[in-house]
Coordinates of C-alpha atoms and ligand atoms in Angstrom, one line a residue:
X1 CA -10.4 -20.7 -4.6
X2 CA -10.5 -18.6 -7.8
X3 CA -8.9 -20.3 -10.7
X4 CA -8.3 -18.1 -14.0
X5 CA -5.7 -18.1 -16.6
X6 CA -6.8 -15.1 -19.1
X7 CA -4.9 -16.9 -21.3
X8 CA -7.0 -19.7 -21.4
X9 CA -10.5 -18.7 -20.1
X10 CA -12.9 -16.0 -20.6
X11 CA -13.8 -15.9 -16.8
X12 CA -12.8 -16.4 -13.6
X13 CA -14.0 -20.0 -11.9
X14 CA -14.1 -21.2 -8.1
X15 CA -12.9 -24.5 -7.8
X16 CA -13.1 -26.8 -4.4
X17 CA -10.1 -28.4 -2.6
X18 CA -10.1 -30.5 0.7
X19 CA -7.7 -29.6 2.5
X20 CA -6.8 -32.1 5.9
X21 CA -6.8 -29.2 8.2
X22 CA -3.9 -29.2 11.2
X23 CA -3.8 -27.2 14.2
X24 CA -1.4 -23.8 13.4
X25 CA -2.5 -24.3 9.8
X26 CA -2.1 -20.8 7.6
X27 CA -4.2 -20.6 4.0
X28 CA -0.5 -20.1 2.8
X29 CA -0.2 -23.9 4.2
X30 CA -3.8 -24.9 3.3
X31 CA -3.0 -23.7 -0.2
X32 CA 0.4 -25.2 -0.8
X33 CA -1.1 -28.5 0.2
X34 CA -3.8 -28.3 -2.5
X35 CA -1.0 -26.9 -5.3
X36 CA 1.7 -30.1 -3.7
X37 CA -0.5 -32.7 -3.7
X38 CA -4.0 -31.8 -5.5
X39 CA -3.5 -29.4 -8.3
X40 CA -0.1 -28.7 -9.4
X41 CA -1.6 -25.8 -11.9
X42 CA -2.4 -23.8 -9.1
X43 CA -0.1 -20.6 -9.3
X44 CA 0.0 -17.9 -5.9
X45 CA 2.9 -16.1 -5.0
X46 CA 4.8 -16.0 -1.5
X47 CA 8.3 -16.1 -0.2
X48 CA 9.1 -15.2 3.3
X49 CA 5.8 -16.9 5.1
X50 CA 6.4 -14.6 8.1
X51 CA 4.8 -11.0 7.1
X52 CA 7.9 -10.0 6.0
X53 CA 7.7 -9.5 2.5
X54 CA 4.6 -8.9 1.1
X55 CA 4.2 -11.4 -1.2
X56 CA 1.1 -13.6 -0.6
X57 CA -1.4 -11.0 -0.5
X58 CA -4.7 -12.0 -1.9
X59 CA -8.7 -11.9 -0.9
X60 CA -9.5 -14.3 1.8
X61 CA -12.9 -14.5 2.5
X62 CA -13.7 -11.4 1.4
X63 CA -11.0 -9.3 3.1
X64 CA -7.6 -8.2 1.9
X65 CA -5.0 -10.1 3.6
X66 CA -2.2 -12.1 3.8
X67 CA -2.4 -15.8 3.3
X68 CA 0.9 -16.5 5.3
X69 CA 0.1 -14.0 8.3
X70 CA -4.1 -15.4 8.4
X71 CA -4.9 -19.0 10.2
X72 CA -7.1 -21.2 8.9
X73 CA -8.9 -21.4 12.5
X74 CA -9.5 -17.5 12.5
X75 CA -11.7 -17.3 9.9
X76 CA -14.3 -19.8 11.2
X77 CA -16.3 -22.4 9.4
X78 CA -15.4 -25.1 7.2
X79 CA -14.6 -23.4 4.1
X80 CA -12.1 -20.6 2.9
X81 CA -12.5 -18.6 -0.6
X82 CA -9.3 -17.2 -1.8
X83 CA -9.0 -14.9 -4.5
X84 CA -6.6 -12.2 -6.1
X85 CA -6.5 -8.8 -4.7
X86 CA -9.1 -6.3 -6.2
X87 CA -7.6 -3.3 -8.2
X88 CA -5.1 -5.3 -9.7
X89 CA -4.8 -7.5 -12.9
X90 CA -4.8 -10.9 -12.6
X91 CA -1.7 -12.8 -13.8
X92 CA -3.1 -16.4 -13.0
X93 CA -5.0 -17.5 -10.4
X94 CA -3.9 -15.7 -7.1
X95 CA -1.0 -13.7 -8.6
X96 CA -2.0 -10.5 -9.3
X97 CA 0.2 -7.9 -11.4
X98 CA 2.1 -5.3 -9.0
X99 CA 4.1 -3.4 -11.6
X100 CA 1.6 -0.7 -11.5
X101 CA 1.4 -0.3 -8.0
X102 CA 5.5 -0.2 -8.2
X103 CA 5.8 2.1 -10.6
X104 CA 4.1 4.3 -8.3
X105 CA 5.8 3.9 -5.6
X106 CA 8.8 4.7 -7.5
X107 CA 7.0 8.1 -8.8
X108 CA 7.0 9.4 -5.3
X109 CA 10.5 9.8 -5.2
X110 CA 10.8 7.5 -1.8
X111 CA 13.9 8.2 -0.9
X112 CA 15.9 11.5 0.8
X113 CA 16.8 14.2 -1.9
X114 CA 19.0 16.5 -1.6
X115 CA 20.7 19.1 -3.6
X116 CA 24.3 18.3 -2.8
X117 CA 24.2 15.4 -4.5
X118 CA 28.3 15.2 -4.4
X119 CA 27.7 14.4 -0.5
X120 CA 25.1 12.0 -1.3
X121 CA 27.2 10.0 -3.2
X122 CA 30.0 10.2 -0.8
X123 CA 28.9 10.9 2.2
X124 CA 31.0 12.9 4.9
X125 CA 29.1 12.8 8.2
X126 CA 26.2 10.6 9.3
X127 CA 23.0 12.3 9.2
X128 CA 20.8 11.2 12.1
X129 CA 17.4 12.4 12.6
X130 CA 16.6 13.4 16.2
X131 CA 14.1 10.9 18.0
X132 CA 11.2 12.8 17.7
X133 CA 11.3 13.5 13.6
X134 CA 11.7 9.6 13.3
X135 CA 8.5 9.1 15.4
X136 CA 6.4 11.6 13.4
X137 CA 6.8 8.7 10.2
X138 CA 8.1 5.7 12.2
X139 CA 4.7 3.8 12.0
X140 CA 4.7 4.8 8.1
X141 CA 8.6 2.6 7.5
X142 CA 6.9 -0.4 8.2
X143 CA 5.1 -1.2 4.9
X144 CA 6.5 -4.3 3.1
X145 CA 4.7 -3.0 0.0
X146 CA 2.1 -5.9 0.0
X147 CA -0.7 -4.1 -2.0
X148 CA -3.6 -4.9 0.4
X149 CA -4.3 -1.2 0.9
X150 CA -4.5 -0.2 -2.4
X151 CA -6.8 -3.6 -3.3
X152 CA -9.3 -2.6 -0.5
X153 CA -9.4 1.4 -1.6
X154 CA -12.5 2.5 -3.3
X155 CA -11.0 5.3 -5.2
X156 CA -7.9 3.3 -6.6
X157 CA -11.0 0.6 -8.0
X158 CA -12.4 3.8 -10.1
X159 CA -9.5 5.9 -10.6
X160 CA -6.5 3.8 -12.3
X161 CA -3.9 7.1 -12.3
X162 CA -4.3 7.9 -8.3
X163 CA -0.7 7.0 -6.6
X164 CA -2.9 4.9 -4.4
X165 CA -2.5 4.7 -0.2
X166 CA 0.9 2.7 -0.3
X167 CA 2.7 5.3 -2.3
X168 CA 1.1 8.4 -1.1
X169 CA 2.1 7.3 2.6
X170 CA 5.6 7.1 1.3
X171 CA 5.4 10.4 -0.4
X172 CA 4.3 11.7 3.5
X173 CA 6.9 9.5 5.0
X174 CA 9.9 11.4 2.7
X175 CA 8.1 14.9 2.7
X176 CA 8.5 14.6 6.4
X177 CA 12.1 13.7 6.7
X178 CA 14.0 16.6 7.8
X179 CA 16.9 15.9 6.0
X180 CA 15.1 15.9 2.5
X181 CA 14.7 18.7 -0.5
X182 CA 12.4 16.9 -2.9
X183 CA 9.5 19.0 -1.4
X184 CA 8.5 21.2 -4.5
X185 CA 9.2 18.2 -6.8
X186 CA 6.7 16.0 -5.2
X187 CA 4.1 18.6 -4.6
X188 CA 3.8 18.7 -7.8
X189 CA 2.7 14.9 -8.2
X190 CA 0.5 15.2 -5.2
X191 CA -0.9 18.3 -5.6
X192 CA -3.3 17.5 -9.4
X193 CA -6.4 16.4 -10.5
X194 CA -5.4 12.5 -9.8
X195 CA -2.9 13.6 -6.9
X196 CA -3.9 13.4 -2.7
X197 CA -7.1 15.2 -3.1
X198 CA -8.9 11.9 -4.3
X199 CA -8.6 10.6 -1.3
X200 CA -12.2 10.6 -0.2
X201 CA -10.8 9.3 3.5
X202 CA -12.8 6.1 3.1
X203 CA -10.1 4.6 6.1
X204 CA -10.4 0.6 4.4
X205 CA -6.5 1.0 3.5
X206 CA -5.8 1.0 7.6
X207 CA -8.0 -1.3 8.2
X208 CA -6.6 -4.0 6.1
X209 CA -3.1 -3.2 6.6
X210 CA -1.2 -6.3 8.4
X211 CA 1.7 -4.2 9.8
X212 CA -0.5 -1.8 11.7
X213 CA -0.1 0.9 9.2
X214 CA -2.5 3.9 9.2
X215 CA -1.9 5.2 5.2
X216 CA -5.3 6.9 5.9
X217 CA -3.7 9.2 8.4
X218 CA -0.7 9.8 6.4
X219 CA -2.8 10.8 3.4
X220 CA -5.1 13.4 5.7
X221 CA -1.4 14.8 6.8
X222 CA 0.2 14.6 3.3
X223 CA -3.2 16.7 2.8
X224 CA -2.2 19.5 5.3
X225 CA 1.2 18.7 4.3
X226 CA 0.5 20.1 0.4
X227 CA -1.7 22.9 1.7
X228 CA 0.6 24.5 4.0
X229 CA 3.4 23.9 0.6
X230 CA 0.9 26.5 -0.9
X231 CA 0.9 29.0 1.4
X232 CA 2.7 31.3 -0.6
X233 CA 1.2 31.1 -3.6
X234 CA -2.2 32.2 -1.5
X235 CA 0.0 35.3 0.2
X236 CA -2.0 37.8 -2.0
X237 CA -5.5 36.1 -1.5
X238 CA -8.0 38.3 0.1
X239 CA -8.8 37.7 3.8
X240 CA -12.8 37.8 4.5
X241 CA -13.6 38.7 8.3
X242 CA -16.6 37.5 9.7
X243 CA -19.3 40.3 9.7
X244 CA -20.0 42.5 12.5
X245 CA -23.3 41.1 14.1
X246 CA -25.9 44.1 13.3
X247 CA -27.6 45.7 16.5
Ligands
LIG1 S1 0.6 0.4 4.0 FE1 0.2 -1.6 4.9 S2 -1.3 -2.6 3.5 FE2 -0.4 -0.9 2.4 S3 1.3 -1.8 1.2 FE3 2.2 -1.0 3.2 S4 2.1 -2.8 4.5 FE4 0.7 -3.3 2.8

């Protein structure tokens, strides 16, 4: 596994643990045992070791993952490389720093706005969406906010102001919900120079995603999403008509 403590050493270093392996093994269990009982220095980070919160995501052989949701046997072979997630800053070790990727969550406003913020406060009524508005952004309520996608996305590597595909899914996921009023107000965010249009549609965020999450889909509809939000500033553009074919 990658050891580094950048307040110690001027690089990162792999460093070799055998682990007794056991059938139903995770790398959450394999690297417990090495930080228990063969290198208390070892810092990760995890909590719910079912998939649940998000914690333990890290580089396991390669791929973005999570170390309590990925078996040992899975992978193969006789050895596994862990490492911290890509596109973050390394804390120690495995722990990576997520108050970035937070923050920018919290920028998309993901939550219902509304105007009558006297009934939000104290509601009256339940407001229910019907069936089919929940299923247009069901899929999109499942993220546990792990940070895979954004560690495995090629722009959010080069380009350290875009929201990322976590937060701009959530931006979809509210800008969808009928019972919100934060559109213009997040248009705004999505719609610059570091907004939804630097999505370059590369697709790794959905392939790494644990809880079958497409954010690449929700970032091609937040796309469509923003354009048809700017229809009426384009009311006055002029319409071209394809020419008449010449006889
Ligand atoms: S969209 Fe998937 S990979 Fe991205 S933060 Fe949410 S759960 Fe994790």
């Amino acid at each position: 596994m990658q050891r580094f403590d950048p307040l110690r050493d001027a690089k990162p270093r792999m460093m070799e643990y055998a682990v007794p392996r056991r059938e139903g093994m995770t790398v959450l269990d394999a690297l417990l045992y090495a930080r228990d009982y063969l290198d208390h220095s070892i810092a990760l980070r995890f909590s719910c070791r079912q998939a649940s919160c998000g914690s333990c995501g890290m580089k396991i052989n390669g791929r973005p993952r999570l170390a309590c949701y990925t078996q040992v046997a899975e992978l193969g072979g006789e050895r596994v490389v862990a490492q911290p997630m890509d596109n973050f800053v390394i804390i120690k070790d495995l722990v990576t720093d997520l108050e970035s990727f937070f923050a920018k969550h919290r920028e998309m406003m993901p939550y219902v706005i509304r105007a009558d913020t006297d009934e939000l406060e104290h509601p009256s009524a339940e407001y229910l969406m019907k069936p089919e508005e929940l299923e247009k952004v069901l899929q999109f309520t499942y993220c546990i906010k792990c940070g895979l996608c954004t560690s495995s996305c090629p722009t959010a590597a080069t380009d350290s102001d875009f929201p990322g595909p976590q937060a701009l899914t959530q931006a979809y996921r509210y800008a969808m919900d009928p019972r919100d009023e934060g559109g213009r107000k997040r248009l705004e965010l999505l719609d610059s120079v570091h907004g939804v249009w630097r999505c370059h549609y590369a697709g790794s965020c959905s392939y790494v995603c644990p809880k079958g999450v497409d954010p690449a889909l929700g970032i091609q509809l937040l796309k469509r999403h923003v354009m048809s939000g700017k229809t009426p500033r384009r009311e006055g553009a002029k319409v071209f008509s394809a020419p008449t074919p010449q006889k």
